[in-house]
């Protein structure tokens, strides 16, 4: 028969949540040793060594508290250790999955950010090109307005000259007509 160990459940050694956790896990380990399976890890049950009938009784006793102590025998400690190792393995697996998911998310965000920055740079360059075109058009517009104003001034000058010529012909024609009489 295996030696029985006990652990004090005083708050100086174990907190209430520690005690509750040990009792729950010892009970779970005992139940699993009866069924021969480990807790679900997302890939189906894993076989663990099956303990003898005498260890079942010892494991059942391990979850009891006697005068402020938790009793644990070698077999129940081994069973609890295996059970906790499986839980730790499951937790580590999930941490690895979450780490991978976070890394993928960061990579997707980085890629999206890079695409957005590239697109923003392209749009800024497009805006610069459009602004340069607009400045050229404004310059062309000023030049056309200046030329139009000169053409308008030339037209007025030509019309004025044409008007003077018409008047001088008319005046010259009138004086010639009077002198012929």
mmCIF file of C-alpha atoms in Angstrom:
data_model
loop_
_atom_site.group_PDB
_atom_site.id
_atom_site.type_symbol
_atom_site.label_atom_id
_atom_site.label_comp_id
_atom_site.label_asym_id
_atom_site.label_seq_id
_atom_site.Cartn_x
_atom_site.Cartn_y
_atom_site.Cartn_z
ATOM 1 C CA UNK A 1 0.000 0.000 0.000
ATOM 2 C CA UNK A 2 1.241 3.466 -0.807
ATOM 3 C CA UNK A 3 2.162 6.052 1.774
ATOM 4 C CA UNK A 4 -0.388 8.738 2.512
ATOM 5 C CA UNK A 5 0.707 12.363 2.524
ATOM 6 C CA UNK A 6 -1.228 15.343 3.674
ATOM 7 C CA UNK A 7 -1.016 19.010 2.878
ATOM 8 C CA UNK A 8 -2.242 21.630 5.294
ATOM 9 C CA UNK A 9 -5.100 23.707 3.959
ATOM 10 C CA UNK A 10 -4.323 26.739 6.103
ATOM 11 C CA UNK A 11 -4.411 30.145 4.369
ATOM 12 C CA UNK A 12 -0.669 30.535 5.062
ATOM 13 C CA UNK A 13 0.061 27.552 2.765
ATOM 14 C CA UNK A 14 -2.967 27.317 0.462
ATOM 15 C CA UNK A 15 -5.671 29.810 -0.388
ATOM 16 C CA UNK A 16 -9.295 28.772 -0.460
ATOM 17 C CA UNK A 17 -9.201 28.839 -4.254
ATOM 18 C CA UNK A 18 -6.049 26.616 -4.180
ATOM 19 C CA UNK A 19 -7.796 24.133 -1.919
ATOM 20 C CA UNK A 20 -10.919 24.140 -4.062
ATOM 21 C CA UNK A 21 -8.839 23.728 -7.226
ATOM 22 C CA UNK A 22 -6.835 20.804 -5.788
ATOM 23 C CA UNK A 23 -10.006 19.062 -4.639
ATOM 24 C CA UNK A 24 -11.729 19.559 -8.001
ATOM 25 C CA UNK A 25 -8.707 18.406 -9.976
ATOM 26 C CA UNK A 26 -8.097 15.426 -7.688
ATOM 27 C CA UNK A 27 -11.723 14.435 -8.169
ATOM 28 C CA UNK A 28 -11.437 14.894 -11.938
ATOM 29 C CA UNK A 29 -8.207 12.868 -11.988
ATOM 30 C CA UNK A 30 -9.919 10.131 -9.977
ATOM 31 C CA UNK A 31 -12.873 10.055 -12.368
ATOM 32 C CA UNK A 32 -10.544 9.940 -15.352
ATOM 33 C CA UNK A 33 -8.471 7.160 -13.850
ATOM 34 C CA UNK A 34 -11.716 5.186 -13.503
ATOM 35 C CA UNK A 35 -12.685 5.810 -17.121
ATOM 36 C CA UNK A 36 -9.107 5.681 -18.476
ATOM 37 C CA UNK A 37 -9.432 8.924 -20.461
ATOM 38 C CA UNK A 38 -8.004 12.395 -20.171
ATOM 39 C CA UNK A 39 -9.963 15.614 -20.488
ATOM 40 C CA UNK A 40 -10.990 16.750 -23.949
ATOM 41 C CA UNK A 41 -8.311 18.743 -25.775
ATOM 42 C CA UNK A 42 -10.221 19.411 -28.957
ATOM 43 C CA UNK A 43 -8.877 16.254 -30.642
ATOM 44 C CA UNK A 44 -10.642 13.511 -28.747
ATOM 45 C CA UNK A 45 -9.787 11.714 -25.504
ATOM 46 C CA UNK A 46 -6.254 10.632 -24.674
ATOM 47 C CA UNK A 47 -5.610 7.365 -22.874
ATOM 48 C CA UNK A 48 -3.835 7.533 -19.532
ATOM 49 C CA UNK A 49 -2.704 4.605 -17.396
ATOM 50 C CA UNK A 50 -5.509 2.841 -15.549
ATOM 51 C CA UNK A 51 -4.938 2.576 -11.795
ATOM 52 C CA UNK A 52 -5.892 -0.373 -9.637
ATOM 53 C CA UNK A 53 -8.996 -0.574 -7.482
ATOM 54 C CA UNK A 54 -6.996 0.159 -4.340
ATOM 55 C CA UNK A 55 -5.806 3.455 -5.835
ATOM 56 C CA UNK A 56 -9.427 4.386 -6.505
ATOM 57 C CA UNK A 57 -10.200 4.238 -2.833
ATOM 58 C CA UNK A 58 -7.039 6.156 -2.017
ATOM 59 C CA UNK A 59 -7.854 8.762 -4.675
ATOM 60 C CA UNK A 60 -11.343 9.160 -3.325
ATOM 61 C CA UNK A 61 -9.859 9.708 0.114
ATOM 62 C CA UNK A 62 -7.444 12.268 -1.301
ATOM 63 C CA UNK A 63 -10.193 14.761 -1.981
ATOM 64 C CA UNK A 64 -11.377 14.690 1.603
ATOM 65 C CA UNK A 65 -10.163 17.152 4.154
ATOM 66 C CA UNK A 66 -9.266 15.738 7.548
ATOM 67 C CA UNK A 67 -8.715 18.202 10.387
ATOM 68 C CA UNK A 68 -7.550 21.047 8.136
ATOM 69 C CA UNK A 69 -5.441 18.880 5.844
ATOM 70 C CA UNK A 70 -5.866 17.496 2.347
ATOM 71 C CA UNK A 71 -4.853 13.838 2.206
ATOM 72 C CA UNK A 72 -2.921 12.710 -0.856
ATOM 73 C CA UNK A 73 -1.380 9.261 -1.468
ATOM 74 C CA UNK A 74 1.359 8.473 -4.017
ATOM 75 C CA UNK A 75 -1.072 7.146 -6.630
ATOM 76 C CA UNK A 76 -3.458 10.069 -6.317
ATOM 77 C CA UNK A 77 -0.504 12.489 -6.456
ATOM 78 C CA UNK A 78 0.701 10.763 -9.634
ATOM 79 C CA UNK A 79 -2.793 10.820 -11.079
ATOM 80 C CA UNK A 80 -3.216 14.477 -10.119
ATOM 81 C CA UNK A 81 0.210 15.267 -11.609
ATOM 82 C CA UNK A 82 -0.688 13.578 -14.912
ATOM 83 C CA UNK A 83 -4.047 15.320 -14.926
ATOM 84 C CA UNK A 84 -2.446 18.727 -14.285
ATOM 85 C CA UNK A 85 0.203 18.026 -16.964
ATOM 86 C CA UNK A 86 -2.572 17.331 -19.466
ATOM 87 C CA UNK A 87 -4.357 20.531 -18.457
ATOM 88 C CA UNK A 88 -1.085 22.483 -18.797
ATOM 89 C CA UNK A 89 -0.479 20.913 -22.198
ATOM 90 C CA UNK A 90 -3.984 21.892 -23.259
ATOM 91 C CA UNK A 91 -3.485 25.436 -21.949
ATOM 92 C CA UNK A 92 -0.103 25.703 -23.696
ATOM 93 C CA UNK A 93 -1.666 24.424 -26.926
ATOM 94 C CA UNK A 94 -4.407 27.019 -26.696
ATOM 95 C CA UNK A 95 -1.853 29.743 -25.896
ATOM 96 C CA UNK A 96 0.097 28.689 -28.993
ATOM 97 C CA UNK A 97 -3.084 28.774 -31.096
ATOM 98 C CA UNK A 98 -3.945 32.236 -29.784
ATOM 99 C CA UNK A 99 -0.370 33.426 -30.324
ATOM 100 C CA UNK A 100 -0.523 32.205 -33.935
ATOM 101 C CA UNK A 101 -3.911 33.877 -34.417
ATOM 102 C CA UNK A 102 -2.582 37.139 -32.970
ATOM 103 C CA UNK A 103 0.504 36.990 -35.207
ATOM 104 C CA UNK A 104 -1.694 36.352 -38.254
ATOM 105 C CA UNK A 105 -3.957 39.233 -37.275
ATOM 106 C CA UNK A 106 -0.966 41.527 -36.823
ATOM 107 C CA UNK A 107 0.420 40.438 -40.208
ATOM 108 C CA UNK A 108 -2.939 41.053 -41.903
ATOM 109 C CA UNK A 109 -3.177 44.454 -40.219
ATOM 110 C CA UNK A 110 0.396 45.281 -41.250
ATOM 111 C CA UNK A 111 -0.318 44.244 -44.846
ATOM 112 C CA UNK A 112 -3.559 46.217 -44.898
ATOM 113 C CA UNK A 113 -1.778 49.230 -43.413
ATOM 114 C CA UNK A 114 0.968 48.969 -46.025
ATOM 115 C CA UNK A 115 -1.631 48.753 -48.814
ATOM 116 C CA UNK A 116 -3.476 51.730 -47.348
ATOM 117 C CA UNK A 117 -0.249 53.728 -47.100
ATOM 118 C CA UNK A 118 0.671 52.805 -50.689
ATOM 119 C CA UNK A 119 -2.797 53.837 -51.860
ATOM 120 C CA UNK A 120 -2.581 57.067 -49.852
ATOM 121 C CA UNK A 121 0.830 57.825 -51.367
ATOM 122 C CA UNK A 122 -0.562 57.141 -54.844
ATOM 123 C CA UNK A 123 -3.544 59.425 -54.174
ATOM 124 C CA UNK A 124 -1.266 62.168 -52.830
ATOM 125 C CA UNK A 125 0.843 61.928 -55.978
ATOM 126 C CA UNK A 126 -2.337 62.064 -58.060
ATOM 127 C CA UNK A 127 -3.423 65.200 -56.149
ATOM 128 C CA UNK A 128 -0.006 66.782 -56.745
ATOM 129 C CA UNK A 129 -0.323 66.031 -60.468
ATOM 130 C CA UNK A 130 -3.840 67.477 -60.563
ATOM 131 C CA UNK A 131 -2.710 70.599 -58.683
ATOM 132 C CA UNK A 132 0.179 71.077 -61.118
ATOM 133 C CA UNK A 133 -2.248 70.708 -64.037
ATOM 134 C CA UNK A 134 -4.606 73.185 -62.387
ATOM 135 C CA UNK A 135 -1.770 75.700 -61.930
ATOM 136 C CA UNK A 136 -0.833 75.328 -65.604
ATOM 137 C CA UNK A 137 -4.470 75.820 -66.616
ATOM 138 C CA UNK A 138 -4.778 78.884 -64.372
ATOM 139 C CA UNK A 139 -1.617 80.278 -65.952
ATOM 140 C CA UNK A 140 -2.988 79.491 -69.424
ATOM 141 C CA UNK A 141 -6.291 81.097 -68.428
ATOM 142 C CA UNK A 142 -4.514 84.298 -67.333
ATOM 143 C CA UNK A 143 -2.569 84.353 -70.601
ATOM 144 C CA UNK A 144 -5.752 83.834 -72.648
ATOM 145 C CA UNK A 145 -7.520 86.600 -70.683
ATOM 146 C CA UNK A 146 -4.560 88.924 -71.278
ATOM 147 C CA UNK A 147 -4.596 88.126 -75.002
ATOM 148 C CA UNK A 148 -8.393 88.467 -75.134
ATOM 149 C CA UNK A 149 -8.157 91.881 -73.477
ATOM 150 C CA UNK A 150 -5.514 92.933 -76.034
ATOM 151 C CA UNK A 151 -7.637 91.598 -78.889
ATOM 152 C CA UNK A 152 -10.647 93.469 -77.493
ATOM 153 C CA UNK A 153 -8.537 96.632 -77.243
ATOM 154 C CA UNK A 154 -7.242 96.120 -80.795
ATOM 155 C CA UNK A 155 -10.779 95.524 -82.044
ATOM 156 C CA UNK A 156 -11.966 98.729 -80.389
ATOM 157 C CA UNK A 157 -8.995 100.582 -81.844
ATOM 158 C CA UNK A 158 -9.730 99.099 -85.267
ATOM 159 C CA UNK A 159 -13.424 100.000 -84.940
ATOM 160 C CA UNK A 160 -12.471 103.503 -83.869
ATOM 161 C CA UNK A 161 -10.081 103.795 -86.804
ATOM 162 C CA UNK A 162 -12.704 102.391 -89.128
ATOM 163 C CA UNK A 163 -15.203 104.900 -87.746
ATOM 164 C CA UNK A 164 -12.768 107.774 -88.334
ATOM 165 C CA UNK A 165 -12.087 106.534 -91.825
ATOM 166 C CA UNK A 166 -15.806 106.337 -92.510
ATOM 167 C CA UNK A 167 -16.284 109.854 -91.155
ATOM 168 C CA UNK A 168 -13.332 111.190 -93.077
ATOM 169 C CA UNK A 169 -14.668 109.614 -96.238
ATOM 170 C CA UNK A 170 -18.044 110.931 -95.473
ATOM 171 C CA UNK A 171 -16.639 114.356 -94.702
ATOM 172 C CA UNK A 172 -14.333 114.185 -97.714
ATOM 173 C CA UNK A 173 -17.173 112.975 -99.909
ATOM 174 C CA UNK A 174 -19.433 115.753 -98.669
ATOM 175 C CA UNK A 175 -16.884 118.467 -99.303
ATOM 176 C CA UNK A 176 -16.147 117.097 -102.750
ATOM 177 C CA UNK A 177 -19.824 117.069 -103.528
ATOM 178 C CA UNK A 178 -20.222 120.687 -102.436
ATOM 179 C CA UNK A 179 -17.267 121.803 -104.472
ATOM 180 C CA UNK A 180 -18.679 120.158 -107.610
ATOM 181 C CA UNK A 181 -21.886 122.172 -107.498
#
